[in-house]
């Protein structure tokens, strides 16, 4: 999704979306800096020349909370609760559907008669083409009393089958501001590597209990599935073999019990090994245990 507001283009790219978590990238560029002749997808694939900010947000949709915020431009973590970050704060506010009698309408209001004016709707653009007769819903919220320039302002948002609004209008007794969507689409990919502040890791060494090896793992809940592998350190090429997989969970700490009988069919007696955790969603996210002899 591409928006324009206050002299800035913003591209919002969904990296991953589940029932609970949204991983979102925002790439900003002043309209005066943007002189690219290709498509928005081409601009992103070429590292967005002229951009001034490139940030990843990890949002907990159930808790309405921004968990992590990473600046690819600065190569640094940002304060997740920054009160000046409009979009991430907006996404944590509760919305209510706007009643039809409160919706903005087309044309001047009638005098002394029933209002039959058509409801106003923003244009919906998909892959550069206008969508005819889009399904639009309007929702409202109010900005918190935080002494900012939009403190306490009513905000109206228009959606059309997408998790991000096509139009945002901030209403104030003194001024009006809008965020309008220029284009939407699919299959846009990011050249940036997914970065998380927390990665899964092993808690201590594995233990032998009741004919099983017991592993204690700390894993942030936004990693829904992990693969557990064993790396053979006694072989020069350090081959790995998959041992098991973890399923979805809600608690950050878990205990895995792996049957020694099952391991005997996969590991070599007397060899030195190291456990490896790999995220099924993000294979570049890996964690290693202390070495152990089987």
Coordinates of C-alpha atoms in Angstrom, one line a residue:
X1 CA 0.0 0.0 0.0
X2 CA 1.3 3.5 -0.9
X3 CA 0.0 6.6 0.8
X4 CA 0.7 10.3 0.6
X5 CA 0.5 12.7 3.5
X6 CA 2.1 16.1 4.3
X7 CA 4.6 15.9 1.4
X8 CA 5.7 12.3 2.1
X9 CA 5.1 9.1 0.3
X10 CA 4.9 6.0 2.5
X11 CA 4.9 2.4 1.3
X12 CA 3.5 -0.2 3.8
X13 CA 4.5 -3.7 3.1
X14 CA 3.2 -6.7 5.0
X15 CA 6.0 -9.2 5.6
X16 CA 3.9 -11.7 7.6
X17 CA 0.4 -11.8 9.1
X18 CA -1.2 -14.3 11.5
X19 CA -4.2 -14.3 13.7
X20 CA -2.1 -12.5 16.4
X21 CA 0.9 -10.9 14.8
X22 CA 1.6 -8.4 12.0
X23 CA 5.1 -7.8 10.7
X24 CA 4.9 -4.5 8.8
X25 CA 7.5 -2.5 6.9
X26 CA 7.2 1.3 6.3
X27 CA 9.4 3.1 3.8
X28 CA 9.1 6.9 3.6
X29 CA 10.4 9.3 1.0
X30 CA 9.7 13.1 0.6
X31 CA 7.6 13.7 -2.5
X32 CA 10.4 16.1 -3.7
X33 CA 13.0 13.3 -3.4
X34 CA 11.0 10.8 -5.4
X35 CA 12.0 10.8 -9.0
X36 CA 11.7 7.1 -9.9
X37 CA 10.3 6.2 -13.3
X38 CA 9.3 2.5 -12.6
X39 CA 6.7 1.0 -10.5
X40 CA 6.5 1.1 -6.7
X41 CA 7.6 -2.6 -6.7
X42 CA 10.6 -1.7 -8.7
X43 CA 11.4 1.2 -6.4
X44 CA 11.4 -1.1 -3.4
X45 CA 13.4 -3.8 -5.1
X46 CA 16.1 -1.3 -5.8
X47 CA 16.4 -0.3 -2.1
X48 CA 14.0 2.7 -2.5
X49 CA 16.4 5.4 -3.8
X50 CA 15.8 8.7 -2.1
X51 CA 14.1 7.2 1.0
X52 CA 14.6 8.8 4.4
X53 CA 13.3 6.0 6.6
X54 CA 12.8 2.3 6.4
X55 CA 11.3 0.7 9.5
X56 CA 9.9 -2.7 10.5
X57 CA 7.1 -3.0 13.1
X58 CA 6.1 -6.1 15.0
X59 CA 2.5 -5.6 16.2
X60 CA 0.5 -7.8 18.6
X61 CA -3.0 -7.6 17.1
X62 CA -4.7 -9.2 20.1
X63 CA -3.1 -6.9 22.7
X64 CA -3.2 -3.9 20.4
X65 CA 0.5 -3.3 21.2
X66 CA 3.7 -2.5 19.2
X67 CA 6.2 -5.1 20.4
X68 CA 9.3 -4.2 18.4
X69 CA 10.5 -1.5 16.1
X70 CA 13.7 -1.7 14.0
X71 CA 15.2 0.9 11.7
X72 CA 16.9 -0.6 8.7
X73 CA 18.1 2.9 7.7
X74 CA 19.9 3.4 11.0
X75 CA 20.7 -0.3 11.7
X76 CA 19.3 0.1 15.2
X77 CA 16.3 -0.7 17.4
X78 CA 13.9 2.2 18.1
X79 CA 11.8 2.9 21.1
X80 CA 8.6 0.9 20.6
X81 CA 6.4 3.2 22.6
X82 CA 7.5 6.4 20.8
X83 CA 4.5 8.8 21.1
X84 CA 5.4 10.5 17.9
X85 CA 4.8 7.5 15.7
X86 CA 1.4 8.1 14.3
X87 CA 0.7 5.0 12.3
X88 CA 1.8 2.5 14.9
X89 CA -0.2 4.3 17.7
X90 CA -3.2 4.5 15.4
X91 CA -3.1 0.7 14.9
X92 CA -3.4 0.1 18.6
X93 CA -6.6 2.2 19.0
X94 CA -10.1 0.6 19.3
X95 CA -12.4 1.4 16.3
X96 CA -16.1 1.7 16.1
X97 CA -18.2 1.5 12.9
X98 CA -19.4 4.9 11.8
X99 CA -23.2 5.1 11.7
X100 CA -24.6 6.0 8.3
X101 CA -26.1 9.3 9.7
X102 CA -22.6 10.3 10.8
X103 CA -20.9 9.5 7.5
X104 CA -19.6 12.1 5.1
X105 CA -21.8 12.6 2.1
X106 CA -21.4 14.0 -1.4
X107 CA -22.5 17.6 -2.1
X108 CA -24.0 20.4 0.1
X109 CA -26.5 19.4 2.8
X110 CA -30.2 20.0 2.0
X111 CA -32.1 22.6 3.9
X112 CA -35.2 21.6 5.8
X113 CA -35.6 18.2 4.1
X114 CA -34.5 14.6 4.5
X115 CA -30.9 14.0 3.5
X116 CA -30.7 11.6 0.5
X117 CA -27.2 12.5 -0.6
X118 CA -24.9 9.5 -1.5
X119 CA -22.3 8.5 1.0
X120 CA -18.8 9.7 0.2
X121 CA -16.2 7.0 -0.5
X122 CA -12.5 7.2 -1.3
X123 CA -11.2 5.9 -4.6
X124 CA -9.7 2.4 -4.4
X125 CA -6.7 1.8 -6.6
X126 CA -5.3 -1.8 -7.1
X127 CA -2.2 -2.4 -9.1
X128 CA -2.5 1.1 -10.7
X129 CA -6.1 0.6 -11.8
X130 CA -9.3 2.1 -10.2
X131 CA -11.6 -0.4 -8.7
X132 CA -15.2 0.0 -9.8
X133 CA -17.9 0.0 -7.0
X134 CA -15.6 -1.0 -4.2
X135 CA -17.0 -2.2 -0.9
X136 CA -16.1 0.5 1.7
X137 CA -16.7 0.5 5.4
X138 CA -16.1 3.6 7.7
X139 CA -14.8 3.4 11.2
X140 CA -14.1 6.0 13.8
X141 CA -11.8 6.4 16.8
X142 CA -10.5 9.2 19.0
X143 CA -6.9 10.1 19.5
X144 CA -5.8 10.0 23.2
X145 CA -5.4 13.1 25.3
X146 CA -1.6 13.3 25.1
X147 CA -1.0 17.1 24.5
X148 CA 0.0 16.4 20.9
X149 CA -1.3 18.5 18.0
X150 CA -4.1 15.9 17.4
X151 CA -4.8 15.3 21.1
X152 CA -8.5 14.3 21.5
X153 CA -9.2 14.6 17.8
X154 CA -11.8 12.4 16.1
X155 CA -10.3 10.2 13.4
X156 CA -12.3 8.5 10.6
X157 CA -10.9 5.6 8.7
X158 CA -12.1 3.9 5.5
X159 CA -11.4 0.3 4.8
X160 CA -12.0 -2.0 1.8
X161 CA -11.1 -5.6 2.5
X162 CA -7.6 -4.8 3.6
X163 CA -6.0 -4.5 7.0
X164 CA -4.8 -0.9 6.4
X165 CA -7.2 2.0 5.8
X166 CA -7.5 3.5 2.3
X167 CA -8.3 6.9 3.7
X168 CA -7.6 8.5 7.1
X169 CA -9.2 11.8 8.1
X170 CA -8.2 13.7 11.2
X171 CA -11.0 16.1 12.3
X172 CA -10.2 19.1 14.5
X173 CA -12.0 22.4 15.2
X174 CA -9.0 24.2 13.8
X175 CA -7.8 22.1 10.8
X176 CA -8.3 18.9 8.8
X177 CA -5.6 16.5 7.7
X178 CA -5.9 13.4 5.5
X179 CA -3.8 10.4 4.6
X180 CA -4.8 9.1 1.2
X181 CA -3.9 5.9 -0.5
X182 CA -2.4 6.2 -4.0
X183 CA -2.1 2.5 -4.8
X184 CA -2.4 -1.0 -3.4
X185 CA -1.3 -4.4 -4.7
X186 CA 0.1 -7.9 -4.0
X187 CA 3.4 -9.8 -4.3
X188 CA 5.6 -6.9 -3.4
X189 CA 8.8 -8.3 -1.8
X190 CA 11.3 -6.6 0.4
X191 CA 15.1 -6.8 0.0
X192 CA 15.5 -6.4 3.7
X193 CA 16.2 -9.3 6.0
X194 CA 13.6 -9.8 8.7
X195 CA 15.1 -8.7 12.1
X196 CA 13.7 -9.6 15.5
X197 CA 15.0 -8.2 18.8
X198 CA 14.5 -11.5 20.4
X199 CA 15.5 -14.9 19.0
X200 CA 14.8 -18.4 20.3
X201 CA 17.5 -19.9 22.5
X202 CA 18.3 -22.9 24.6
X203 CA 18.1 -22.5 28.4
X204 CA 21.1 -24.4 29.8
X205 CA 22.3 -27.8 28.6
X206 CA 20.1 -30.8 27.7
X207 CA 19.3 -33.2 30.5
X208 CA 18.8 -37.0 30.5
X209 CA 15.6 -38.0 32.4
X210 CA 13.5 -41.2 32.1
X211 CA 15.1 -42.5 28.9
X212 CA 14.6 -39.1 27.3
X213 CA 16.7 -36.0 26.5
X214 CA 15.0 -32.9 27.9
X215 CA 15.5 -29.5 26.3
X216 CA 14.4 -26.2 27.8
X217 CA 13.8 -23.5 25.2
X218 CA 12.9 -19.8 25.4
X219 CA 10.9 -18.8 22.4
X220 CA 9.0 -15.5 21.8
X221 CA 5.4 -16.4 20.9
X222 CA 5.6 -14.7 17.5
X223 CA 7.7 -17.7 16.3
X224 CA 4.8 -20.1 15.7
X225 CA 6.9 -23.1 14.6
X226 CA 10.5 -24.2 15.2
X227 CA 12.6 -27.1 13.9
X228 CA 15.0 -28.8 16.2
X229 CA 18.1 -30.3 14.5
X230 CA 21.3 -31.9 15.7
X231 CA 24.6 -30.8 14.2
X232 CA 27.4 -33.5 14.1
X233 CA 30.6 -31.7 15.3
X234 CA 32.6 -34.9 15.0
X235 CA 32.3 -34.8 11.2
X236 CA 34.2 -32.2 9.3
X237 CA 31.3 -31.1 7.2
X238 CA 29.1 -30.7 10.3
X239 CA 26.0 -32.4 8.8
X240 CA 22.6 -31.7 10.5
X241 CA 19.6 -34.0 10.9
X242 CA 16.1 -32.9 11.8
X243 CA 14.9 -34.3 15.1
X244 CA 11.5 -32.8 15.8
X245 CA 9.3 -29.7 15.3
X246 CA 7.5 -27.5 17.8
X247 CA 3.9 -26.4 17.3
X248 CA 2.1 -23.2 18.0
X249 CA 2.2 -22.1 21.6
X250 CA 1.3 -19.1 23.9
X251 CA 4.0 -19.3 26.6
X252 CA 7.6 -18.1 25.9
X253 CA 9.2 -21.0 27.6
X254 CA 8.8 -24.7 26.6
X255 CA 10.2 -28.1 27.5
X256 CA 10.8 -30.7 24.8
X257 CA 11.3 -34.4 25.7
X258 CA 13.0 -36.4 23.0
X259 CA 13.1 -40.2 23.3
X260 CA 16.6 -41.6 23.5
X261 CA 15.4 -44.6 21.5
X262 CA 14.4 -42.3 18.6
X263 CA 17.7 -40.5 18.8
X264 CA 19.6 -43.8 18.6
X265 CA 18.3 -44.2 15.1
X266 CA 19.5 -40.7 14.0
X267 CA 22.6 -39.9 16.0
X268 CA 26.0 -41.7 16.3
X269 CA 27.2 -43.0 19.7
X270 CA 30.3 -41.2 20.9
X271 CA 29.9 -38.3 18.5
X272 CA 29.9 -34.6 19.6
X273 CA 26.7 -32.7 18.7
X274 CA 25.1 -29.3 19.1
X275 CA 21.4 -28.7 19.0
X276 CA 20.1 -26.2 16.5
X277 CA 16.8 -24.2 16.5
X278 CA 15.6 -22.9 13.2
X279 CA 12.4 -20.8 12.6
X280 CA 10.1 -22.4 10.0
X281 CA 8.8 -18.9 9.1
X282 CA 12.2 -17.2 9.0
X283 CA 14.9 -19.8 8.2
X284 CA 17.7 -17.3 8.7
X285 CA 16.8 -17.1 12.4
X286 CA 19.0 -19.8 14.1
X287 CA 20.1 -20.6 17.6
X288 CA 22.7 -23.1 18.9
X289 CA 23.1 -25.0 22.1
X290 CA 26.2 -26.0 24.0
X291 CA 27.9 -29.0 22.6
X292 CA 27.1 -32.5 24.0
X293 CA 28.3 -36.0 23.5
X294 CA 25.7 -38.6 22.6

